[in-house]
Amino acid sequence: MNRRSLLSGLARFLAKAMVLLLLVSTSEALAASRVPIVYSVLETDSPLEPGEYLWEPQRAPSGRLEIVADLARDTLYVYRGGVEIGRTILIYGADHKPTPLGSFPILQKNARHISNLYGAPMPYMMRLTWGGISIHGSGEFVENRWATHGCIGLPDEFAALLFKVARVGDRVTVTRNWLPQAYS
């Protein structure tokens, strides 16, 4: 094999590898940015009050679990297979320590976690970032006048229910004004 043939073959190989790399990174980015598909939402007669929640896991006994935290509505939604199975009021980060928007996998779970930054209990902790952002229990009555240091705080009872069904790798979408056509 001569040098020109070898270089030509190497160039074709590198071009194919670059296309493959581009396809893989594009599909990973699309999967990471994909928003949950919702087929059915829970009906309620009135807005939830502090400490209240809806929890009906029997509506969808199987399917992928997805969690949406709507910071504009102070509400967390839980879907399984596109069917809403849970909803509660949440609290989130104060202005000086905001909760980041985006899509995050659950990285770690610990039912009895204690914050290493603040020494505070974070029951039913589900870590979203290695920088300290988590979903966790924040007491019996979560009210939107309270704030966290960037975490998403839930009523303890709801946090325990969610902790039981959520798995490491399940996606949490943190957004504002989630599905206004369904939840306005």
GROMACS .gro file of C-alpha atoms in nm:
model
  184
    1MET     CA    1   0.000   0.000   0.000
    2ASN     CA    2   0.149   0.335  -0.099
    3ARG     CA    3   0.155   0.645   0.113
    4ARG     CA    4  -0.118   0.828  -0.085
    5SER     CA    5  -0.357   0.534  -0.050
    6LEU     CA    6  -0.286   0.507   0.321
    7LEU     CA    7  -0.351   0.880   0.378
    8SER     CA    8  -0.670   0.865   0.172
    9GLY     CA    9  -0.797   0.570   0.376
   10LEU     CA   10  -0.708   0.744   0.701
   11ALA     CA   11  -0.891   1.062   0.589
   12ARG     CA   12  -1.208   0.858   0.505
   13PHE     CA   13  -1.187   0.683   0.842
   14LEU     CA   14  -1.151   1.013   1.030
   15ALA     CA   15  -1.440   1.170   0.836
   16LYS     CA   16  -1.668   0.876   0.927
   17ALA     CA   17  -1.557   0.893   1.290
   18MET     CA   18  -1.634   1.268   1.304
   19VAL     CA   19  -1.983   1.211   1.158
   20LEU     CA   20  -2.049   0.933   1.409
   21LEU     CA   21  -1.925   1.150   1.696
   22LEU     CA   22  -2.150   1.435   1.579
   23LEU     CA   23  -2.453   1.204   1.560
   24VAL     CA   24  -2.388   1.061   1.907
   25SER     CA   25  -2.339   1.402   2.069
   26THR     CA   26  -2.648   1.542   1.889
   27SER     CA   27  -2.868   1.253   2.001
   28GLU     CA   28  -2.737   1.285   2.358
   29ALA     CA   29  -2.814   1.659   2.355
   30LEU     CA   30  -3.164   1.596   2.218
   31ALA     CA   31  -3.229   1.329   2.480
   32ALA     CA   32  -3.105   1.560   2.755
   33SER     CA   33  -3.320   1.851   2.637
   34ARG     CA   34  -3.631   1.642   2.569
   35VAL     CA   35  -3.930   1.753   2.773
   36PRO     CA   36  -4.170   1.499   2.923
   37ILE     CA   37  -4.464   1.396   2.707
   38VAL     CA   38  -4.790   1.424   2.901
   39TYR     CA   39  -5.107   1.235   2.810
   40SER     CA   40  -5.318   1.284   3.122
   41VAL     CA   41  -5.323   1.520   3.422
   42LEU     CA   42  -5.483   1.490   3.764
   43GLU     CA   43  -5.808   1.682   3.813
   44THR     CA   44  -5.856   1.888   4.126
   45ASP     CA   45  -6.144   2.104   4.247
   46SER     CA   46  -5.925   2.370   4.407
   47PRO     CA   47  -5.561   2.474   4.432
   48LEU     CA   48  -5.346   2.280   4.674
   49GLU     CA   49  -5.290   2.430   5.017
   50PRO     CA   50  -4.958   2.416   5.206
   51GLY     CA   51  -4.881   2.055   5.301
   52GLU     CA   52  -5.145   1.909   5.064
   53TYR     CA   53  -5.067   1.683   4.775
   54LEU     CA   54  -5.226   1.453   4.520
   55TRP     CA   55  -5.083   1.100   4.489
   56GLU     CA   56  -5.246   0.839   4.264
   57PRO     CA   57  -4.977   0.596   4.144
   58GLN     CA   58  -5.243   0.342   4.043
   59ARG     CA   59  -5.330   0.568   3.745
   60ALA     CA   60  -5.013   0.442   3.572
   61PRO     CA   61  -4.864   0.132   3.733
   62SER     CA   62  -4.573   0.118   3.489
   63GLY     CA   63  -4.372   0.343   3.261
   64ARG     CA   64  -4.087   0.592   3.277
   65LEU     CA   65  -4.102   0.827   3.577
   66GLU     CA   66  -4.050   1.197   3.504
   67ILE     CA   67  -4.064   1.485   3.749
   68VAL     CA   68  -4.132   1.849   3.663
   69ALA     CA   69  -4.071   2.134   3.907
   70ASP     CA   70  -4.253   2.451   3.800
   71LEU     CA   71  -4.092   2.740   3.987
   72ALA     CA   72  -4.345   2.997   3.861
   73ARG     CA   73  -4.638   2.797   4.003
   74ASP     CA   74  -4.456   2.660   4.310
   75THR     CA   75  -4.568   2.313   4.204
   76LEU     CA   76  -4.402   1.977   4.146
   77TYR     CA   77  -4.564   1.727   3.906
   78VAL     CA   78  -4.485   1.355   3.884
   79TYR     CA   79  -4.563   1.156   3.569
   80ARG     CA   80  -4.535   0.786   3.496
   81GLY     CA   81  -4.559   0.689   3.132
   82GLY     CA   82  -4.696   1.036   3.053
   83VAL     CA   83  -4.975   1.012   3.312
   84GLU     CA   84  -4.968   1.249   3.608
   85ILE     CA   85  -4.960   1.046   3.931
   86GLY     CA   86  -4.861   1.314   4.181
   87ARG     CA   87  -4.859   1.685   4.253
   88THR     CA   88  -4.760   1.906   4.545
   89ILE     CA   89  -4.652   2.254   4.642
   90LEU     CA   90  -4.277   2.313   4.642
   91ILE     CA   91  -4.031   2.569   4.765
   92TYR     CA   92  -3.714   2.664   4.582
   93GLY     CA   93  -3.401   2.873   4.601
   94ALA     CA   94  -3.403   3.231   4.722
   95ASP     CA   95  -3.285   3.510   4.491
   96HIS     CA   96  -2.931   3.497   4.632
   97LYS     CA   97  -2.918   3.116   4.588
   98PRO     CA   98  -3.150   3.038   4.291
   99THR     CA   99  -3.264   2.694   4.183
  100PRO     CA  100  -3.116   2.625   3.838
  101LEU     CA  101  -3.348   2.566   3.543
  102GLY     CA  102  -3.287   2.268   3.314
  103SER     CA  103  -3.309   1.893   3.289
  104PHE     CA  104  -3.126   1.686   3.550
  105PRO     CA  105  -3.095   1.313   3.616
  106ILE     CA  106  -3.130   1.193   3.972
  107LEU     CA  107  -2.765   1.124   4.058
  108GLN     CA  108  -2.796   0.984   4.409
  109LYS     CA  109  -3.060   0.902   4.672
  110ASN     CA  110  -3.030   0.909   5.051
  111ALA     CA  111  -3.333   0.889   5.280
  112ARG     CA  112  -3.148   1.034   5.581
  113HIS     CA  113  -2.910   1.287   5.426
  114ILE     CA  114  -2.762   1.576   5.626
  115SER     CA  115  -2.633   1.876   5.430
  116ASN     CA  116  -2.256   1.897   5.451
  117LEU     CA  117  -2.278   2.272   5.374
  118TYR     CA  118  -2.548   2.375   5.624
  119GLY     CA  119  -2.573   2.082   5.866
  120ALA     CA  120  -2.947   2.068   5.800
  121PRO     CA  121  -3.149   1.748   5.759
  122MET     CA  122  -3.256   1.678   5.399
  123PRO     CA  123  -3.487   1.377   5.432
  124TYR     CA  124  -3.557   1.172   5.119
  125MET     CA  125  -3.281   1.353   4.931
  126MET     CA  126  -3.253   1.298   4.556
  127ARG     CA  127  -2.939   1.473   4.427
  128LEU     CA  128  -2.970   1.663   4.097
  129THR     CA  129  -2.622   1.819   4.078
  130TRP     CA  130  -2.288   1.750   4.241
  131GLY     CA  131  -2.290   2.117   4.346
  132GLY     CA  132  -2.552   2.052   4.613
  133ILE     CA  133  -2.889   2.095   4.437
  134SER     CA  134  -3.140   1.828   4.541
  135ILE     CA  135  -3.507   1.749   4.585
  136HIS     CA  136  -3.582   1.672   4.952
  137GLY     CA  137  -3.835   1.691   5.231
  138SER     CA  138  -3.867   2.035   5.389
  139GLY     CA  139  -4.112   1.984   5.673
  140GLU     CA  140  -4.478   1.903   5.710
  141PHE     CA  141  -4.621   2.227   5.566
  142VAL     CA  142  -4.425   2.367   5.275
  143GLU     CA  143  -4.535   2.724   5.201
  144ASN     CA  144  -4.419   2.936   4.910
  145ARG     CA  145  -4.311   3.217   5.144
  146TRP     CA  146  -4.018   2.994   5.247
  147ALA     CA  147  -3.703   2.942   5.043
  148THR     CA  148  -3.411   2.702   5.016
  149HIS     CA  149  -3.045   2.738   4.927
  150GLY     CA  150  -3.121   2.629   4.570
  151CYS     CA  151  -3.285   2.293   4.641
  152ILE     CA  152  -3.643   2.192   4.570
  153GLY     CA  153  -3.823   2.140   4.900
  154LEU     CA  154  -4.135   1.923   4.931
  155PRO     CA  155  -4.369   1.827   5.215
  156ASP     CA  156  -4.200   1.537   5.398
  157GLU     CA  157  -4.487   1.293   5.342
  158PHE     CA  158  -4.490   1.356   4.966
  159ALA     CA  159  -4.109   1.345   4.951
  160ALA     CA  160  -4.120   0.997   5.110
  161LEU     CA  161  -4.372   0.873   4.851
  162LEU     CA  162  -4.169   1.017   4.563
  163PHE     CA  163  -3.846   0.876   4.706
  164LYS     CA  164  -3.996   0.523   4.698
  165VAL     CA  165  -4.083   0.535   4.325
  166ALA     CA  166  -3.796   0.746   4.187
  167ARG     CA  167  -3.479   0.578   4.066
  168VAL     CA  168  -3.128   0.704   4.007
  169GLY     CA  169  -3.127   0.822   3.645
  170ASP     CA  170  -3.491   0.939   3.639
  171ARG     CA  171  -3.514   1.286   3.490
  172VAL     CA  172  -3.620   1.603   3.669
  173THR     CA  173  -3.711   1.906   3.459
  174VAL     CA  174  -3.694   2.241   3.640
  175THR     CA  175  -3.882   2.510   3.451
  176ARG     CA  176  -4.128   2.798   3.471
  177ASN     CA  177  -4.493   2.799   3.352
  178TRP     CA  178  -4.510   2.428   3.272
  179LEU     CA  179  -4.796   2.329   3.035
  180PRO     CA  180  -5.009   2.643   3.072
  181GLN     CA  181  -5.285   2.488   2.859
  182ALA     CA  182  -5.330   2.215   3.123
  183TYR     CA  183  -5.244   2.392   3.446
  184SER     CA  184  -5.353   2.756   3.407
   0.00000   0.00000   0.00000
